[in-house]
DNA sequence: TGACCAATAT
DNA sequence: TATATTGGTC
């Protein structure tokens, strides 16, 4: 963070060809939210009052250094998941860091969800902080979080049993899905494979399996949409979630083989850092303003400053929603 | 061997 | 229904 992001990092991402041009990057940067728009990770994400209201122990302040370190470890952690992986891992770092617009990388962290379908029973009625397990936040700071969570999860037997514990079911929140879609959009549906998506998404705790599963569904959705394209909007429920799909439909047709450097967005350049702005509240499908067809941030800024969800989003982005996954 | 993907299970 | 897991294939 203290240091500049090396622009050359935009070069080739897993087979991507043409290098990142500075002006393109600059172009991008203009689209990025300015530092003021972002909630610094070094800042408390949960106000003390709120924390106490929900019986959450307030998080410690993080220094910028902490944040930086955390993001770095996160990245390395994620990279560590694949053995051979990417030639220049920095690509992903840049993807991530530059999005922070100087604010620093913010590897997203996801929230875990109780996997038992407990929507009827299990009255979460009394908010007496009894459900740390229901929706737990995982600190993005390093592995401590993971181990802490695991300890919390299988409090009795952290060592072996914890290993065998099922990791909680991942919930694809609109934010998370949005990130997914953005990455897929940048890769092009044809090049979007679970591993790459997972890495580009840079979401702590997200596994390839998670992505694969979601990708499967997403592809089905795209197929269906293409099939129905002329027949009006689908009434399916996933439409709500997927409605925010910027992925160019032609990508599917684009069986056009190997041109991996799909003209993706005009010039087939790298997946750029994606300023994640995701206007729609879950129940309100709306056209995606956030990402134009060029993958460029389009209407974000006004939105960001006005949209009340913005704050939430910030929170969602930088903060956990993750399922701990130890592999 | 690992990744992808479709089918199937939960 | 959404997500996880499995099994075949490359």
Short mmCIF file of C-alpha atoms (C1' of nucleotides) in Angstrom, two decimals:
data_model
loop_
_atom_site.label_atom_id
_atom_site.label_comp_id
_atom_site.label_asym_id
_atom_site.label_seq_id
_atom_site.Cartn_x
_atom_site.Cartn_y
_atom_site.Cartn_z
CA UNK A 1 0.00 0.00 0.00
CA UNK A 2 2.61 2.34 0.82
CA UNK A 3 4.02 1.36 -2.41
CA UNK A 4 2.67 1.88 -5.79
CA UNK A 5 1.06 -0.87 -7.61
CA UNK A 6 3.25 -1.95 -10.34
CA UNK A 7 1.37 -1.27 -13.46
CA UNK A 8 3.06 -3.95 -15.39
CA UNK A 9 1.19 -6.28 -13.25
CA UNK A 10 -1.69 -5.94 -15.54
CA UNK A 11 0.12 -7.86 -18.08
CA UNK A 12 -0.95 -11.25 -19.07
CA UNK A 13 -3.25 -12.87 -16.77
CA UNK A 14 -3.28 -16.52 -17.34
CA UNK A 15 -2.90 -16.34 -21.03
CA UNK A 16 -4.09 -12.86 -21.43
CA UNK A 17 -2.14 -11.24 -24.14
CA UNK A 18 -1.68 -7.66 -24.55
CA UNK A 19 -0.09 -5.91 -21.69
CA UNK A 20 -1.72 -3.36 -19.54
CA UNK A 21 -1.34 0.07 -20.93
CA UNK A 22 -0.78 2.78 -18.53
CA UNK A 23 -3.47 4.92 -19.95
CA UNK A 24 -5.88 2.16 -19.67
CA UNK A 25 -5.03 1.78 -16.12
CA UNK A 26 -5.31 5.45 -15.67
CA UNK A 27 -8.60 5.31 -17.35
CA UNK A 28 -9.57 2.81 -14.86
CA UNK A 29 -8.41 4.68 -11.99
CA UNK A 30 -10.58 7.54 -12.90
CA UNK A 31 -13.44 5.20 -12.54
CA UNK A 32 -12.43 4.11 -9.15
CA UNK A 33 -14.00 5.52 -6.13
CA UNK A 34 -11.83 8.04 -4.55
CA UNK A 35 -10.32 7.34 -1.25
CA UNK A 36 -12.92 9.38 0.48
CA UNK A 37 -15.63 7.18 -0.84
CA UNK A 38 -14.15 4.15 0.64
CA UNK A 39 -14.32 2.94 4.08
CA UNK A 40 -10.81 2.42 5.15
CA UNK A 41 -10.22 -1.00 6.44
CA UNK A 42 -8.33 0.49 9.22
CA UNK A 43 -11.54 1.86 10.43
CA UNK A 44 -14.04 0.08 12.55
CA UNK A 45 -16.66 -1.47 10.45
CA UNK A 46 -19.00 -2.03 13.26
CA UNK A 47 -19.69 0.93 15.38
CA UNK A 48 -19.31 0.19 19.04
CA UNK A 49 -22.95 0.86 19.72
CA UNK A 50 -23.99 -1.57 17.11
CA UNK A 51 -21.56 -4.08 18.35
CA UNK A 52 -22.82 -3.86 21.83
CA UNK A 53 -26.37 -3.96 20.65
CA UNK A 54 -25.72 -7.32 19.12
CA UNK A 55 -23.46 -8.51 21.79
CA UNK A 56 -20.58 -8.50 19.48
CA UNK A 57 -17.26 -7.91 20.91
CA UNK A 58 -15.96 -4.85 19.22
CA UNK A 59 -13.13 -5.39 16.91
CA UNK A 60 -9.85 -3.92 17.63
CA UNK A 61 -8.73 -1.04 15.62
CA UNK A 62 -6.56 -1.89 12.79
CA UNK A 63 -3.76 0.12 11.68
CA UNK A 64 -3.11 0.61 8.08
CA UNK A 65 -0.24 -1.69 8.50
CA UNK A 66 -2.45 -4.34 9.88
CA UNK A 67 -4.76 -4.06 7.01
CA UNK A 68 -2.02 -4.18 4.55
CA UNK A 69 -0.52 -7.15 6.16
CA UNK A 70 -3.82 -8.90 6.34
CA UNK A 71 -4.53 -8.38 2.74
CA UNK A 72 -1.18 -9.63 1.85
CA UNK A 73 -1.53 -12.74 3.83
CA UNK A 74 -4.92 -13.28 2.46
CA UNK A 75 -3.62 -13.16 -0.98
CA UNK A 76 -0.80 -15.43 -0.29
CA UNK A 77 -3.15 -17.73 1.45
CA UNK A 78 -5.34 -17.85 -1.53
CA UNK A 79 -2.48 -18.33 -3.80
CA UNK A 80 -1.26 -21.04 -1.62
CA UNK A 81 -4.30 -23.01 -2.43
CA UNK A 82 -3.13 -23.94 -5.80
CA UNK A 83 0.04 -25.67 -6.31
CA UNK A 84 1.35 -24.41 -9.55
CA UNK A 85 -1.02 -21.62 -10.07
CA UNK A 86 -0.13 -18.48 -11.73
CA UNK A 87 3.03 -17.40 -13.19
CA UNK A 88 2.81 -13.95 -11.87
CA UNK A 89 0.72 -13.96 -8.85
CA UNK A 90 0.95 -10.27 -8.66
CA UNK A 91 -1.65 -10.02 -11.26
CA UNK A 92 -4.20 -10.87 -8.77
CA UNK A 93 -2.76 -8.68 -6.25
CA UNK A 94 -3.06 -5.80 -8.55
CA UNK A 95 -6.54 -6.76 -9.41
CA UNK A 96 -7.27 -6.46 -5.86
CA UNK A 97 -5.17 -3.63 -4.72
CA UNK A 98 -5.85 -1.17 -7.35
CA UNK A 99 -9.47 -1.57 -6.75
CA UNK A 100 -8.92 -0.24 -3.35
CA UNK A 101 -7.87 2.93 -5.02
CA UNK A 102 -4.98 3.48 -2.77
CA UNK A 103 -7.10 2.53 0.12
CA UNK A 104 -5.44 -0.78 -0.02
CA UNK A 105 -6.56 -4.13 -1.14
CA UNK A 106 -9.68 -5.46 0.30
CA UNK A 107 -9.95 -9.10 -0.13
CA UNK A 108 -13.53 -9.81 0.34
CA UNK A 109 -14.52 -12.14 2.98
CA UNK A 110 -17.68 -14.02 3.00
CA UNK A 111 -20.15 -14.88 5.57
CA UNK A 112 -20.92 -18.31 6.58
CA UNK A 113 -24.39 -19.53 6.95
CA UNK A 114 -25.84 -22.17 9.06
CA UNK A 115 -26.35 -25.00 6.77
CA UNK A 116 -29.16 -26.65 8.51
CA UNK A 117 -32.28 -25.41 6.96
CA UNK A 118 -33.49 -23.78 10.03
CA UNK A 119 -35.78 -21.25 8.74
CA UNK A 120 -38.74 -22.49 10.66
CA UNK A 121 -37.47 -23.93 13.84
CA UNK A 122 -34.59 -22.57 15.71
CA UNK A 123 -36.14 -19.35 16.65
CA UNK A 124 -33.48 -16.84 16.35
CA UNK A 125 -36.11 -14.85 18.04
CA UNK A 126 -34.37 -13.60 21.05
CA UNK A 127 -31.55 -11.62 19.82
CA UNK A 128 -29.65 -12.54 22.85
CA UNK A 129 -26.51 -12.95 20.93
CA UNK A 130 -27.08 -16.62 20.97
CA UNK A 131 -26.24 -17.12 17.43
CA UNK A 132 -22.67 -16.50 16.86
CA UNK A 133 -22.88 -19.51 14.67
CA UNK A 134 -25.65 -18.40 12.53
CA UNK A 135 -23.96 -15.71 10.73
CA UNK A 136 -20.53 -15.18 11.83
CA UNK A 137 -18.10 -12.73 10.66
CA UNK A 138 -14.61 -13.68 10.07
CA UNK A 139 -12.00 -11.18 10.46
CA UNK A 140 -10.10 -10.65 7.34
CA UNK A 141 -6.99 -10.47 9.27
CA UNK A 142 -5.11 -13.50 8.42
CA UNK A 143 -5.31 -16.99 9.44
CA UNK A 144 -5.93 -16.16 13.00
CA UNK A 145 -9.40 -15.56 11.90
CA UNK A 146 -9.61 -18.94 10.45
CA UNK A 147 -8.23 -20.71 13.39
CA UNK A 148 -10.17 -18.57 15.73
CA UNK A 149 -13.25 -19.40 13.90
CA UNK A 150 -12.50 -23.00 13.84
CA UNK A 151 -11.83 -22.99 17.47
CA UNK A 152 -15.10 -21.36 17.94
CA UNK A 153 -16.79 -23.69 15.64
CA UNK A 154 -15.68 -26.89 17.12
CA UNK A 155 -14.84 -25.52 20.41
CA UNK A 156 -14.40 -28.86 21.95
CA UNK A 157 -11.92 -30.34 19.66
CA UNK A 158 -10.11 -27.90 17.55
CA UNK A 159 -7.47 -30.14 16.24
CA UNK A 160 -8.74 -33.20 14.53
CA UNK A 161 -12.45 -32.87 14.64
CA UNK A 162 -12.33 -29.37 13.41
CA UNK A 163 -10.69 -30.64 10.40
CA UNK A 164 -13.51 -32.90 9.60
CA UNK A 165 -16.18 -30.39 10.40
CA UNK A 166 -18.25 -29.50 7.49
CA UNK A 167 -17.60 -26.05 6.45
CA UNK A 168 -20.66 -23.96 6.49
CA UNK A 169 -22.59 -23.43 3.44
CA UNK A 170 -21.63 -20.49 1.42
CA UNK A 171 -24.28 -17.95 0.74
CA UNK A 172 -23.95 -16.12 -2.47
CA UNK A 173 -24.96 -12.72 -1.39
CA UNK A 174 -25.69 -10.21 -4.07
CA UNK A 175 -22.38 -8.63 -3.37
CA UNK A 176 -20.58 -11.84 -3.68
CA UNK A 177 -22.45 -12.75 -6.77
CA UNK A 178 -21.72 -9.40 -8.14
CA UNK A 179 -18.10 -9.93 -7.71
CA UNK A 180 -18.42 -13.25 -9.34
CA UNK A 181 -20.25 -11.82 -12.26
CA UNK A 182 -17.78 -9.06 -12.69
CA UNK A 183 -14.95 -11.47 -12.83
CA UNK A 184 -16.74 -13.73 -15.21
CA UNK A 185 -17.59 -10.77 -17.29
CA UNK A 186 -14.01 -9.78 -17.50
CA UNK A 187 -12.76 -13.17 -18.25
CA UNK A 188 -15.48 -13.88 -20.67
CA UNK A 189 -17.72 -16.76 -20.00
CA UNK A 190 -15.58 -18.93 -22.12
CA UNK A 191 -12.50 -18.39 -20.10
CA UNK A 192 -14.21 -18.32 -16.84
CA UNK A 193 -13.26 -21.42 -15.02
CA UNK A 194 -13.64 -21.97 -11.36
CA UNK A 195 -10.08 -21.64 -10.36
CA UNK A 196 -9.45 -18.46 -12.22
CA UNK A 197 -12.65 -16.97 -11.03
CA UNK A 198 -11.88 -17.88 -7.52
CA UNK A 199 -8.53 -16.24 -7.70
CA UNK A 200 -9.72 -13.13 -9.35
CA UNK A 201 -12.52 -12.76 -6.96
CA UNK A 202 -10.05 -12.78 -4.21
CA UNK A 203 -12.51 -13.71 -1.60
CA UNK A 204 -11.12 -15.19 1.46
CA UNK A 205 -12.53 -18.56 2.21
CA UNK A 206 -14.03 -19.01 -1.15
CA UNK A 207 -13.16 -22.34 -2.63
CA UNK A 208 -12.92 -23.54 -6.12
CA UNK A 209 -15.79 -25.84 -5.40
CA UNK A 210 -17.90 -22.95 -4.28
CA UNK A 211 -17.19 -21.17 -7.46
CA UNK A 212 -17.63 -24.20 -9.60
CA UNK A 213 -20.99 -24.82 -8.17
CA UNK A 214 -22.08 -21.30 -8.63
CA UNK A 215 -20.64 -21.19 -12.07
CA UNK A 216 -22.61 -24.20 -13.01
CA UNK A 217 -25.76 -22.56 -11.99
CA UNK A 218 -24.74 -19.37 -13.64
CA UNK A 219 -24.12 -21.09 -16.90
CA UNK A 220 -27.43 -22.75 -16.76
CA UNK A 221 -28.93 -19.41 -16.18
CA UNK A 222 -27.18 -17.91 -19.14
CA UNK A 223 -28.24 -20.73 -21.30
CA UNK A 224 -31.74 -20.38 -20.26
CA UNK A 225 -31.70 -16.71 -20.80
CA UNK A 226 -30.40 -17.20 -24.24
CA UNK A 227 -33.02 -19.73 -24.95
CA UNK A 228 -35.66 -17.44 -23.73
CA UNK A 229 -34.11 -14.29 -24.83
CA UNK A 230 -36.98 -13.49 -27.07
CA UNK A 231 -39.63 -14.74 -24.80
CA UNK A 232 -39.63 -12.19 -22.17
CA UNK A 233 -38.17 -12.23 -18.75
CA UNK A 234 -37.86 -15.39 -16.89
CA UNK A 235 -39.84 -15.65 -13.80
CA UNK A 236 -37.37 -17.80 -12.11
CA UNK A 237 -36.13 -16.74 -8.80
CA UNK A 238 -32.54 -16.80 -9.70
CA UNK A 239 -33.31 -14.22 -12.20
CA UNK A 240 -33.31 -11.75 -9.44
CA UNK A 241 -29.85 -12.56 -8.54
CA UNK A 242 -28.55 -13.13 -11.97
CA UNK A 243 -30.34 -10.21 -13.42
CA UNK A 244 -27.32 -8.22 -12.66
CA UNK A 245 -25.41 -10.12 -15.20
CA UNK A 246 -23.19 -8.10 -17.36
CA UNK A 247 -21.81 -11.04 -19.14
CA UNK A 248 -22.25 -10.54 -22.79
CA UNK A 249 -24.46 -13.29 -24.04
CA UNK A 250 -22.42 -13.69 -27.09
CA UNK A 251 -19.68 -15.00 -24.95
CA UNK A 252 -21.53 -18.20 -24.93
CA UNK A 253 -21.82 -18.40 -28.60
CA UNK A 254 -18.36 -17.32 -28.89
CA UNK A 255 -17.45 -20.86 -29.35
CA UNK A 256 -15.02 -19.09 -31.51
CA UNK A 257 -12.40 -21.18 -29.97
CA UNK A 258 -9.17 -20.17 -28.71
CA UNK A 259 -9.25 -16.49 -28.92
CA UNK A 260 -8.87 -16.46 -25.29
CA UNK A 261 -8.06 -12.89 -25.48
CA UNK A 262 -11.61 -12.47 -26.25
CA UNK A 263 -12.29 -9.04 -27.36
CA UNK A 264 -13.47 -9.05 -23.95
CA UNK A 265 -13.99 -5.45 -23.57
CA UNK A 266 -13.05 -3.77 -26.67
CA UNK A 267 -9.44 -4.46 -26.59
CA UNK A 268 -9.15 -7.72 -24.93
CA UNK A 269 -7.15 -6.31 -22.20
CA UNK A 270 -6.76 -7.66 -18.81
CA UNK A 271 -9.32 -8.12 -16.31
CA UNK A 272 -9.07 -4.91 -14.63
CA UNK A 273 -9.52 -4.11 -11.11
CA UNK A 274 -13.17 -3.92 -10.63
CA UNK A 275 -14.51 -1.19 -8.55
CA UNK A 276 -17.24 -3.03 -6.94
CA UNK A 277 -20.29 -1.04 -6.69
CA UNK A 278 -23.45 -2.80 -6.44
CA UNK A 279 -26.44 -0.62 -6.23
CA UNK A 280 -29.30 -3.03 -6.01
CA UNK A 281 -30.58 -4.13 -2.75
CA UNK A 282 -31.36 -7.78 -2.95
CA UNK A 283 -34.98 -7.49 -3.76
CA UNK A 284 -34.69 -4.91 -6.40
CA UNK A 285 -33.39 -6.19 -9.64
CA UNK A 286 -32.17 -3.40 -11.71
CA UNK A 287 -29.94 -2.92 -14.62
CA UNK A 288 -26.38 -3.00 -13.76
CA UNK A 289 -25.03 0.43 -13.78
CA UNK A 290 -21.91 -0.45 -12.07
CA UNK A 291 -20.27 -2.13 -14.91
CA UNK A 292 -20.77 -1.09 -18.40
CA UNK A 293 -20.11 -3.28 -21.22
CA UNK A 294 -16.60 -2.23 -21.30
CA UNK A 295 -16.23 -3.34 -17.84
CA UNK A 296 -15.82 0.21 -16.97
CA UNK A 297 -17.44 1.69 -14.03
CA UNK A 298 -20.22 3.68 -15.36
CA UNK A 299 -22.59 5.34 -13.11
CA UNK A 300 -21.05 4.50 -9.92
CA UNK A 301 -20.00 7.55 -8.36
CA UNK A 302 -23.10 9.44 -7.94
CA UNK A 303 -24.58 6.29 -6.83
CA UNK A 304 -22.03 5.58 -4.31
CA UNK A 305 -22.33 8.78 -2.59
CA UNK A 306 -26.05 8.66 -2.37
CA UNK A 307 -26.94 5.12 -2.06
CA UNK A 308 -27.54 4.16 1.49
CA UNK A 309 -26.65 0.63 0.64
CA UNK A 310 -23.34 1.84 -0.19
CA UNK A 311 -22.19 1.72 3.32
CA UNK A 312 -23.52 -1.69 3.67
CA UNK A 313 -21.77 -2.69 0.65
CA UNK A 314 -18.56 -1.38 1.77
CA UNK A 315 -19.01 -3.42 4.76
CA UNK A 316 -19.93 -6.43 2.84
CA UNK A 317 -17.01 -6.11 0.67
CA UNK A 318 -14.39 -5.77 3.11
CA UNK A 319 -15.97 -7.86 5.64
CA UNK A 320 -16.62 -11.37 6.17
CA UNK A 321 -19.19 -13.44 4.99
CA UNK A 322 -17.04 -16.30 4.81
CA UNK A 323 -17.08 -19.84 5.36
CA UNK A 324 -13.95 -20.98 6.90
CA UNK A 325 -12.36 -23.37 4.76
CA UNK A 326 -9.43 -25.17 5.80
CA UNK A 327 -8.23 -27.53 3.36
"C1'" DT B 1 -2.72 -35.33 -10.40
"C1'" DG B 2 -5.54 -31.64 -10.65
"C1'" DA B 3 -9.08 -29.12 -12.88
"C1'" DC B 4 -13.35 -28.94 -15.21
"C1'" DC B 5 -18.07 -30.10 -15.67
"C1'" DA B 6 -22.48 -32.30 -15.32
"C1'" DA B 7 -25.23 -34.95 -12.46
"C1'" DT B 8 -26.77 -35.89 -8.17
"C1'" DA B 9 -27.35 -35.26 -3.17
"C1'" DT B 10 -28.40 -32.58 0.80
"C1'" DT C 1 -34.06 -23.71 -4.14
"C1'" DA C 2 -29.33 -23.04 -3.30
"C1'" DT C 3 -25.30 -25.06 -2.50
"C1'" DA C 4 -22.25 -29.15 -1.83
"C1'" DT C 5 -20.50 -33.41 -3.37
"C1'" DT C 6 -19.53 -36.95 -6.54
"C1'" DG C 7 -17.84 -39.18 -10.54
"C1'" DG C 8 -16.41 -39.13 -15.27
"C1'" DT C 9 -13.35 -37.02 -18.34
"C1'" DC C 10 -9.54 -34.46 -20.03
#
